Coordinates of C-alpha atoms in Angstrom, one line a residue:
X1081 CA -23.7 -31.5 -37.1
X1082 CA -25.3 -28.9 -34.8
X1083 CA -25.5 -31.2 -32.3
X1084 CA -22.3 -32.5 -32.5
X1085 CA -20.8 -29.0 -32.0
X1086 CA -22.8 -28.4 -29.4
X1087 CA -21.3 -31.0 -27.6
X1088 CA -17.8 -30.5 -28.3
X1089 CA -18.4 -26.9 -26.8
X1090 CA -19.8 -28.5 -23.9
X1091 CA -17.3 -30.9 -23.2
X1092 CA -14.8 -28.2 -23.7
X1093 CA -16.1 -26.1 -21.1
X1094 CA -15.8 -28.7 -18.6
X1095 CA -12.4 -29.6 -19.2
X1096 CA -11.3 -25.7 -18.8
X1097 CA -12.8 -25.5 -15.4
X1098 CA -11.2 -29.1 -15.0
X1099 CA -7.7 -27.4 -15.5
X1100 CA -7.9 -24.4 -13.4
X1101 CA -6.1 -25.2 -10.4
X1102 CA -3.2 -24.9 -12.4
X1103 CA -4.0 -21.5 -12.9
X1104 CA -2.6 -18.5 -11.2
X1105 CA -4.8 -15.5 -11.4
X1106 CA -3.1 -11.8 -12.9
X1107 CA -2.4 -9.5 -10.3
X1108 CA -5.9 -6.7 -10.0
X1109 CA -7.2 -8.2 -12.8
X1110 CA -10.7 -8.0 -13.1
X1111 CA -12.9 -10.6 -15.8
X1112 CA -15.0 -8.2 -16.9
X1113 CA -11.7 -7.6 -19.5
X1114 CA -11.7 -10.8 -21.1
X1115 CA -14.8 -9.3 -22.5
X1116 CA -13.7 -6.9 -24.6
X1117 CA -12.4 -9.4 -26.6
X1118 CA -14.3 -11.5 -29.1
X1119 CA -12.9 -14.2 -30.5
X1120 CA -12.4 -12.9 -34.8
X1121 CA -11.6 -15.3 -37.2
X1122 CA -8.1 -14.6 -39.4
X1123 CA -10.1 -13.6 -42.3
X1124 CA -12.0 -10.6 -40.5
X1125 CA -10.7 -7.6 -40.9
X1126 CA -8.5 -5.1 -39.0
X1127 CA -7.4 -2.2 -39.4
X1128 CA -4.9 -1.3 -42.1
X1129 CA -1.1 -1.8 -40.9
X1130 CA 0.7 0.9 -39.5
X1131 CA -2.4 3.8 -39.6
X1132 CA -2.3 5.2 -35.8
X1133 CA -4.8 5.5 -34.1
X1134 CA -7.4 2.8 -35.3
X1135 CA -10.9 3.1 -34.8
X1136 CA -11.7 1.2 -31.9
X1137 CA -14.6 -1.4 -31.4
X1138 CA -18.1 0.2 -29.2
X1139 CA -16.9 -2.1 -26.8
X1140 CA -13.9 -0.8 -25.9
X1141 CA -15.2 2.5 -26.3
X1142 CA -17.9 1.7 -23.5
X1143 CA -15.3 0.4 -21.5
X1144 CA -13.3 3.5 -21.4
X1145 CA -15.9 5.6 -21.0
X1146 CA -17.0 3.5 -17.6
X1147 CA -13.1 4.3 -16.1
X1148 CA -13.6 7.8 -17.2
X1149 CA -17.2 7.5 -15.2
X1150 CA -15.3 6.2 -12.1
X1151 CA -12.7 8.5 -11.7
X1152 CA -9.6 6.2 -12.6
X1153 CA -8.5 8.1 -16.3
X1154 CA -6.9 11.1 -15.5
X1155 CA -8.1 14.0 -17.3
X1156 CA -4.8 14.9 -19.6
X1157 CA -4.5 16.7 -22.3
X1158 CA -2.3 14.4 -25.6
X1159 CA 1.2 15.8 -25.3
X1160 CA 2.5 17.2 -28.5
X1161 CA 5.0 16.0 -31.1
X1162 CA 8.0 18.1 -31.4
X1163 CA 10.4 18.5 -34.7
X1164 CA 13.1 16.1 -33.0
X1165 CA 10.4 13.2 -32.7
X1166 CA 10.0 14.0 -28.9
X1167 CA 6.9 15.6 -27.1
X1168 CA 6.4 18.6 -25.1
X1169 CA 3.2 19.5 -23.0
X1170 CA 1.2 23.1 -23.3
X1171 CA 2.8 26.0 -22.1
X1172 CA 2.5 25.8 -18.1
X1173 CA 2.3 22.0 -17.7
X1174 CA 5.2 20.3 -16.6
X1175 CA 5.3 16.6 -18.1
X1176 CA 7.5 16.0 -15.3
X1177 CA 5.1 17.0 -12.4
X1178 CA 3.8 13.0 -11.0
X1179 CA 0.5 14.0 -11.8
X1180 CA 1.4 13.6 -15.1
X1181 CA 4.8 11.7 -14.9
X1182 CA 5.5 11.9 -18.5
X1183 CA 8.6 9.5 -19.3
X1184 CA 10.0 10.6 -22.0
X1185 CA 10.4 14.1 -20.0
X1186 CA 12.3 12.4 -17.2
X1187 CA 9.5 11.2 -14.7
X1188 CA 10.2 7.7 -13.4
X1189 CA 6.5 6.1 -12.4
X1190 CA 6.6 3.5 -9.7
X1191 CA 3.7 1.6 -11.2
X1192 CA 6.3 1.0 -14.0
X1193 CA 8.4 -2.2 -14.8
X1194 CA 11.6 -0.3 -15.2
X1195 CA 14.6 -2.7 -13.0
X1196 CA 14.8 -6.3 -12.9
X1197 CA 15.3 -7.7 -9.4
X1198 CA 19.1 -7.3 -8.3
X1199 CA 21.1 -10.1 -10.3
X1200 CA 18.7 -10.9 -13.0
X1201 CA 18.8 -10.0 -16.5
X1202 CA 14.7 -9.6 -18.5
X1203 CA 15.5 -10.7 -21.9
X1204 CA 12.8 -8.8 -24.6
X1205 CA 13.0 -7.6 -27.6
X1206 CA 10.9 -5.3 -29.2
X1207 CA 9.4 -4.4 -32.9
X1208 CA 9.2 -7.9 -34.4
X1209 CA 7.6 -9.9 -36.1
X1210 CA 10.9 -9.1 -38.8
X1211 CA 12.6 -10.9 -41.2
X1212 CA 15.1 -11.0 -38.7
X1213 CA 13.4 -12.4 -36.1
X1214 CA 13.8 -15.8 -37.5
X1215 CA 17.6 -15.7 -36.3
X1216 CA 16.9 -14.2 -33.1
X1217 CA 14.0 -17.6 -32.6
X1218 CA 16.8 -20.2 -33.8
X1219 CA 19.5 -18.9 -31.8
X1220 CA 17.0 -18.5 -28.7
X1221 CA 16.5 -22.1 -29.0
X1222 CA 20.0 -23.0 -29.5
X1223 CA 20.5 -21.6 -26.3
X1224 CA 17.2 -22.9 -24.6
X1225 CA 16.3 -19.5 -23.7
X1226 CA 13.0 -17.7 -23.8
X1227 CA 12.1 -14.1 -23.8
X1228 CA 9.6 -11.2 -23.9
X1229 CA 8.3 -10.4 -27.5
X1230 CA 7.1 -6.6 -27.8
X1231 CA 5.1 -7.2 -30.8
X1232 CA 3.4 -4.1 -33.2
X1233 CA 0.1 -5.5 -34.1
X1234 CA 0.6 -4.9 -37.7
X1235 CA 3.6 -6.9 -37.7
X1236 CA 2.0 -9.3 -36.5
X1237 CA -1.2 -8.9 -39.4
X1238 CA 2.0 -8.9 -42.5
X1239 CA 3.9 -12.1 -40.6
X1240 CA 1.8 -14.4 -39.0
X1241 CA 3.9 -17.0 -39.4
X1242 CA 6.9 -15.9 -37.6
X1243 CA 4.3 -15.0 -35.0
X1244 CA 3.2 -18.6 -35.0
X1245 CA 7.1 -19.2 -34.8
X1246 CA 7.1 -17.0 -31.5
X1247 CA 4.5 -18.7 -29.6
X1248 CA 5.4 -22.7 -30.4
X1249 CA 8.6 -22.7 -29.3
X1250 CA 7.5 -21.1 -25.8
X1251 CA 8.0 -16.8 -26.5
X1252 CA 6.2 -14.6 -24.5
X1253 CA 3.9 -12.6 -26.7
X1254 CA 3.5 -8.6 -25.1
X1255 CA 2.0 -5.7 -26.6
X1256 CA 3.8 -3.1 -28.2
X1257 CA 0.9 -0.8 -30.2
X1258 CA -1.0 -1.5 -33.7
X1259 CA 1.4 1.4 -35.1
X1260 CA 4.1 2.3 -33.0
X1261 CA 3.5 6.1 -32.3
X1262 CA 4.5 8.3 -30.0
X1263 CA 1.3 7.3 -27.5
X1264 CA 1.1 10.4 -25.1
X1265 CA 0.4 12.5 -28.2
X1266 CA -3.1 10.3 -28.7
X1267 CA -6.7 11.2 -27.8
X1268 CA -8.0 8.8 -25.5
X1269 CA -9.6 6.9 -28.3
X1270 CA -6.4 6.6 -30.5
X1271 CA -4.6 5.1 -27.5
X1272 CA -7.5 2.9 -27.4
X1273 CA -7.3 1.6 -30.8
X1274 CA -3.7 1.0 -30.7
X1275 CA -3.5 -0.7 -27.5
X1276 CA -7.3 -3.0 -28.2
X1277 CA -6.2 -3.6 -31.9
X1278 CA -3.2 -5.4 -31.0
X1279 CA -4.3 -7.1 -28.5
X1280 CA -7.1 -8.3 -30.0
X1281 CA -4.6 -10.2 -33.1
X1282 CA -2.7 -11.4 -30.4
X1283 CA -5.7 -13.2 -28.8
X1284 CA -7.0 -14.4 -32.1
X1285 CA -4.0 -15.9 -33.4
X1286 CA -2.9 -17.4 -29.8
X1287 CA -5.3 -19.8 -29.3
X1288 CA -7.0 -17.0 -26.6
X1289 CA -4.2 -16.1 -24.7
X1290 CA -4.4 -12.0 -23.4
X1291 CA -1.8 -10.5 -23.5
X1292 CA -0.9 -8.6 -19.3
X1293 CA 2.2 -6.5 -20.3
X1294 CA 2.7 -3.8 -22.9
X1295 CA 5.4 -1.6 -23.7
X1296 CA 5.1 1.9 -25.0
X1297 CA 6.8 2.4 -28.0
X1298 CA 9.9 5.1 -27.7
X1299 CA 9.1 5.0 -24.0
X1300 CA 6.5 7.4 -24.2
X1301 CA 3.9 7.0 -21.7
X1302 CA 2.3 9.2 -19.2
X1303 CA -0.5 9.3 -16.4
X1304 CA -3.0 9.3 -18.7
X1305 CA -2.0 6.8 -21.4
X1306 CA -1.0 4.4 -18.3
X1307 CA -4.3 4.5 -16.8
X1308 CA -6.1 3.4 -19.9
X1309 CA -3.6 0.4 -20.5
X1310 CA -3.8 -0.7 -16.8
X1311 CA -7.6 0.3 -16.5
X1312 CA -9.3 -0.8 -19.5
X1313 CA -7.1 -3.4 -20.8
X1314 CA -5.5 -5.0 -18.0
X1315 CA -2.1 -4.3 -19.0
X1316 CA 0.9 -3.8 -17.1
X1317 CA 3.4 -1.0 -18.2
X1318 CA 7.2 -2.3 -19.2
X1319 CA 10.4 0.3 -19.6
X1320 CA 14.0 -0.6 -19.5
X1321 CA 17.1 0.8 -17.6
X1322 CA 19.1 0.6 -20.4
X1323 CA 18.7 1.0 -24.3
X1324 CA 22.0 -0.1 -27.1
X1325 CA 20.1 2.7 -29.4
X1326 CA 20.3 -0.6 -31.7
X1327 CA 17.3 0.4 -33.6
X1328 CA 19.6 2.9 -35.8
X1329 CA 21.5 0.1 -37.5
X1330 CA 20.4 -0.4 -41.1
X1331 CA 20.3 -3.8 -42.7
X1332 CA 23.2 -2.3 -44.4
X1333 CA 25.0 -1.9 -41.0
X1334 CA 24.9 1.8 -41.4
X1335 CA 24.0 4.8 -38.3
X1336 CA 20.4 6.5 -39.0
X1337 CA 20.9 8.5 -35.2
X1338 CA 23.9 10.3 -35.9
X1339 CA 26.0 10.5 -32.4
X1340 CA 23.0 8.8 -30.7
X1341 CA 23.4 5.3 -31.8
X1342 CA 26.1 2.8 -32.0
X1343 CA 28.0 3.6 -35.8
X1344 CA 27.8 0.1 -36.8
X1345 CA 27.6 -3.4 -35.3
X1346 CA 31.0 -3.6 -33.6
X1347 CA 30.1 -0.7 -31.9
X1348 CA 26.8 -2.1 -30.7
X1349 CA 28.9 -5.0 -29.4
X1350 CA 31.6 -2.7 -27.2
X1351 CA 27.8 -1.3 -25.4
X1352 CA 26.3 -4.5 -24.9
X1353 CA 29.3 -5.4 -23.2
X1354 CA 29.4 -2.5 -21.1
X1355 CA 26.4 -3.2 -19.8
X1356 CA 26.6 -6.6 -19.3
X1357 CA 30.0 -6.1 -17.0
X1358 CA 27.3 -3.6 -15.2
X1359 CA 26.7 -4.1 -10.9
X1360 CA 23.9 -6.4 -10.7
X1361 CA 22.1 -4.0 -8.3
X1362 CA 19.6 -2.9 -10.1
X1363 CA 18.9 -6.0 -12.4
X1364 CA 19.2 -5.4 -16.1
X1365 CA 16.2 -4.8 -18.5
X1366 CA 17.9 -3.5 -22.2
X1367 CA 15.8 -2.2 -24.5
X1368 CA 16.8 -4.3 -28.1
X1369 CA 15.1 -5.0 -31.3
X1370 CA 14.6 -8.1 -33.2
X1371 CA 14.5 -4.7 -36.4
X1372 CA 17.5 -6.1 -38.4
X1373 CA 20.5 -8.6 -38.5
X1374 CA 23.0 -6.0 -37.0
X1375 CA 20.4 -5.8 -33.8
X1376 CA 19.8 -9.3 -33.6
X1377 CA 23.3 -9.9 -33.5
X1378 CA 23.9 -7.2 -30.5
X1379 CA 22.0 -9.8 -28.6
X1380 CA 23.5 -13.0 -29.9
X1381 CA 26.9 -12.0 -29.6
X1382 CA 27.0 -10.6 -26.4
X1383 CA 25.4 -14.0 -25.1
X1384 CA 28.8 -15.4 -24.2
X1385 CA 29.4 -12.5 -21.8
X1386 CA 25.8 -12.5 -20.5
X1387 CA 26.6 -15.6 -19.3
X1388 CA 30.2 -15.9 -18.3
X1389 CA 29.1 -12.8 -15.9
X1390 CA 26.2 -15.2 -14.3
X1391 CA 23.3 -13.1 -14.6
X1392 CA 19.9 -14.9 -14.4
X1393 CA 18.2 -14.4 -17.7
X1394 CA 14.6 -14.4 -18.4
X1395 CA 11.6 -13.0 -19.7
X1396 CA 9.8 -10.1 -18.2
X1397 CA 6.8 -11.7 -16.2
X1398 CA 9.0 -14.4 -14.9
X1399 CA 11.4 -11.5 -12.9
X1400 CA 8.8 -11.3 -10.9
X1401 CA 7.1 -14.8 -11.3
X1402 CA 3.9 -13.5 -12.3
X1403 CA 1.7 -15.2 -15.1
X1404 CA 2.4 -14.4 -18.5
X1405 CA -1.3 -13.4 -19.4
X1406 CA -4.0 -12.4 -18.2
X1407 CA -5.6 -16.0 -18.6
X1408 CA -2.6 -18.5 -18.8
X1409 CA 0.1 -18.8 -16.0
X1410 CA 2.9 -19.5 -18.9
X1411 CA 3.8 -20.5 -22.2
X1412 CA 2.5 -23.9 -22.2
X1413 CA -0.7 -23.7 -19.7
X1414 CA -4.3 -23.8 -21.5
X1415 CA -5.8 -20.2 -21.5
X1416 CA -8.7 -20.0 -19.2
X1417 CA -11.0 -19.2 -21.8
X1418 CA -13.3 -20.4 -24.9
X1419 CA -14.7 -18.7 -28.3
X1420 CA -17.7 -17.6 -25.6
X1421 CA -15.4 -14.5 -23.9
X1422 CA -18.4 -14.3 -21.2
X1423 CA -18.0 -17.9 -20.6
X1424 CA -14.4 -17.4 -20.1
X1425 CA -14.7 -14.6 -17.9
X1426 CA -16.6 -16.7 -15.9
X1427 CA -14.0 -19.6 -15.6
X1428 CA -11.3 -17.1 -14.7
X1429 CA -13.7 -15.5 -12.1
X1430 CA -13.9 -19.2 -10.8
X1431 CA -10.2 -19.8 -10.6
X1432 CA -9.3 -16.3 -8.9
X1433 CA -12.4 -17.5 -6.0
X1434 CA -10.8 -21.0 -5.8
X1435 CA -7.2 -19.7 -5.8
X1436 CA -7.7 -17.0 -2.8
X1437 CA -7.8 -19.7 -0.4
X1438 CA -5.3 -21.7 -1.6
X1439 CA -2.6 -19.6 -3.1
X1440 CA 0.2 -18.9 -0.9
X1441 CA 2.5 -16.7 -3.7
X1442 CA 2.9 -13.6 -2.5
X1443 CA 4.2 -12.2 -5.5
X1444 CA 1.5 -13.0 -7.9
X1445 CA -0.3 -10.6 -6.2
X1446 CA 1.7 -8.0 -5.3
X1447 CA 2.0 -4.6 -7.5
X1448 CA 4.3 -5.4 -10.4
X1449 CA 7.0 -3.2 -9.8
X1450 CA 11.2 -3.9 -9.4
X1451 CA 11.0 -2.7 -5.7
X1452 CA 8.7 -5.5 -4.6
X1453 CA 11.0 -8.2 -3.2
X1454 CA 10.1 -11.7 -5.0
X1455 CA 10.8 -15.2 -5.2
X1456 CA 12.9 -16.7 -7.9
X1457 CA 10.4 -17.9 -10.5
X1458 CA 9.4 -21.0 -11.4
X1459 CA 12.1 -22.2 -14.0
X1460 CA 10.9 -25.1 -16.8
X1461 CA 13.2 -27.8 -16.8
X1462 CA 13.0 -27.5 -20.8
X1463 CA 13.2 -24.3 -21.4
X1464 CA 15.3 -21.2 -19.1
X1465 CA 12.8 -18.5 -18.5
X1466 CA 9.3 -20.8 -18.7
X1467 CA 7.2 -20.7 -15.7
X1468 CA 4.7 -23.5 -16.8
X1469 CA 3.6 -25.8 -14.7
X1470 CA 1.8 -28.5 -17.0
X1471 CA 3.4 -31.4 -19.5
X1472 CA 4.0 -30.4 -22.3
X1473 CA 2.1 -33.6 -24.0
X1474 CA -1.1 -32.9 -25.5
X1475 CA -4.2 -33.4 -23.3
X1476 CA -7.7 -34.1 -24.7
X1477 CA -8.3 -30.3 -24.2
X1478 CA -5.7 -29.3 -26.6
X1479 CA -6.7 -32.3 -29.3
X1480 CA -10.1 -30.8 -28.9
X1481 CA -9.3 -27.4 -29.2
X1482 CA -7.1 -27.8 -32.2
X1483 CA -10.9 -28.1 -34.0
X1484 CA -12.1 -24.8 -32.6
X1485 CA -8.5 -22.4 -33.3
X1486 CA -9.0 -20.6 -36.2
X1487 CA -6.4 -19.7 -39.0
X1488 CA -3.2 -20.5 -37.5
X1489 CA -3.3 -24.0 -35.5
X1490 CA -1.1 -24.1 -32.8
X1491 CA 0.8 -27.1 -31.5
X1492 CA 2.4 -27.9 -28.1
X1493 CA 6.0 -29.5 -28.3

């Protein structure tokens, strides 16, 4: 039986390096990420849902500490929490100063995803998997429209399922913290486990995909946090230029913000449509939720209007036509990797070599950020927003890899 394995593995391997051409390597994105990860089977344990700041593994740990080594972590001091659920900095330091560029204190960081590209519209929601995020994925596909999932890691631990949902029918999966806290007010090792935890449950319940985009959860990010997401994970920062406030809607359709949110679902619907009747100069990214129904619904029923007013809607990385991970172009391209993460790390360092000669995308490689002019991306002719390249039949990779995926088994429509 050994044997046998053996040579499934082998054969494997050389039908991953026979499929990288279709690759398209992440922007900066050095291998020696890919392994961080480890493949973990569903039954090994993570860290108990919703505690912030999980202990990270030694690896990661390492890792951080050779960024600190090299100069590229700033040295910050966490922010601190405030009674109003903000942060404020020590006496002195100014959160706004760009050596810190705190967002949530009003500094805009260029290295940020904040605009989509003048007429285009990033579809993502944030928070899930929910209950409710089985409406949002049957009215995406009624639509044929894909978008950017924000997931919280521990979601994703209590509702595998919907996150199997998610991935089959072509979502992009992005990281949105184990525990959604306010991030600058971490040590270095707290942001760690947050951002490592969930990305690691994403990568073990995607067939090996790793995640490349993250969004900080209430905005707040800074210098510091930045660096170790970009640095030690690979992970590209994500705002919006917009936000409904749709997160204070209850299931019961009721205001939790007081004057800062909308005061019930009608009134979410009057700001959605505000914004979608916006100029298309910025491009639109709005913050939303797939938290409840009543959030949901601000999306769904403002869909008419999104597209009577033409704007071009799709997920994050495809604004820019970058690859969705770090190790798979799109929703339906094999992920350059196998349950050996140095292995993997070594196909992906084959396909960036092979691809430098031969690549002639200039946005691919350029820093993610809405200023950068880009091409339109590569649209699937199945699905609006899906920038893979390969049939969506499965190949003899897939049939053998369906063997090797553990817990949830993934199929490819």
């Amino acid at each position: 039986m050994t044997g046998i394995l053996n040579t499934l593995c082998t054969v494997l391997a050389c039908l991953s390096v026979g499929i990288v051409g279709s690759y398209v390597a992440h922007p900066n994105r050095d291998p020696q990420v890919v392994k961080l990860f480890t493949r973990q089977g569903v039954a090994n344990q993570y860290p108990p849902p919703d505690i912030p700041g999980p202990r990270p593994r030694a690896e990661w740990i390492d890792a951080l500490n050779r960024e600190k080594q090299a100069g590229r972590i700033p040295h910050l001091k966490p922010s601190i929490k405030t009674a109003d659920q903000s942060v404020k900095y020590d006496p002195g330091v100014n959160g706004s100063d760009p050596k810190i560029c705190s967002w949530t204190i009003g500094c805009r960081s260029p290295t940020d995803i904040t605009d989509a590209p003048a007429g285009m519209m990033g579809i993502s929601f944030d928070d899930g998997p929910e209950p409710a995020s089985s409406q949002l994925m049957e009215f995406l596909k009624s639509v044929n429209q894909t978008a950017t999932h924000f997931m919280i890691g521990s979601r994703i631990q209590q509702s595998p399922d919907a996150f199997a949902v998610a991935l089959k029918q072509g979502g992009h999966i992005a990281v949105h913290t184990w525990s959604h806290p306010l991030m600058t007010t971490l040590s270095d090792t707290a942001v760690l486990g947050e951002l490592g935890w969930t990305l690691q449950i994403i990568f073990d319940l995607s067939g090996g995909r790793l995640p490349a985009f993250w969004r900080p959860p209430f905005g707040d990010v800074d210098n510091r946090v930045r660096a170790i997401a970009k640095n030690v994970f690979g992970l590209q920062t994500v705002i919006w230029n917009q936000d409904t406030n749709d997160w204070c809607l209850t299931p019961h359709n009721t205001n939790t913000c007081g004057a800062e949110g909308p005061s019930n679902e009608a009134a979410l619907d009057l700001e959605m449509t505000r914004f979608v009747n916006m100029p298309k100069n910025p491009g639109l990214i709005i913050l939303e939720h797939e938290l409840t129904i009543h959030s949901v619904r601000g999306f769904t029923h403002a869909w008419p209007a999104i597209q009577k007013a033409g704007w071009d809607t799709r997920p994050i990385p495809s604004l820019f036509n970058a690859p969705w991970y770090q190790n798979a172009k799109g929703a339906y391209d094999e992920a350059i990797h196998l349950t050996s993460l140095l292995n993997a790390s070594e196909v992906v360092a084959s396909a960036r070599a092979r691809l430098a000669d031969t690549s002639n995308s200039t946005s691919a490689n350029s820093p993610l950020n809405s200023t950068v002019p880009v091409p339109p991306a590569i649209t699937s002719p199945q699905v609006r927003g899906s920038i893979s390249g390969t049939s969506h039949k499965r190949s003899a990779f897939q049939i053998l890899h369906l063997i090797f995926v553990q817990g949830l088994i993934l199929t490819v429509m």
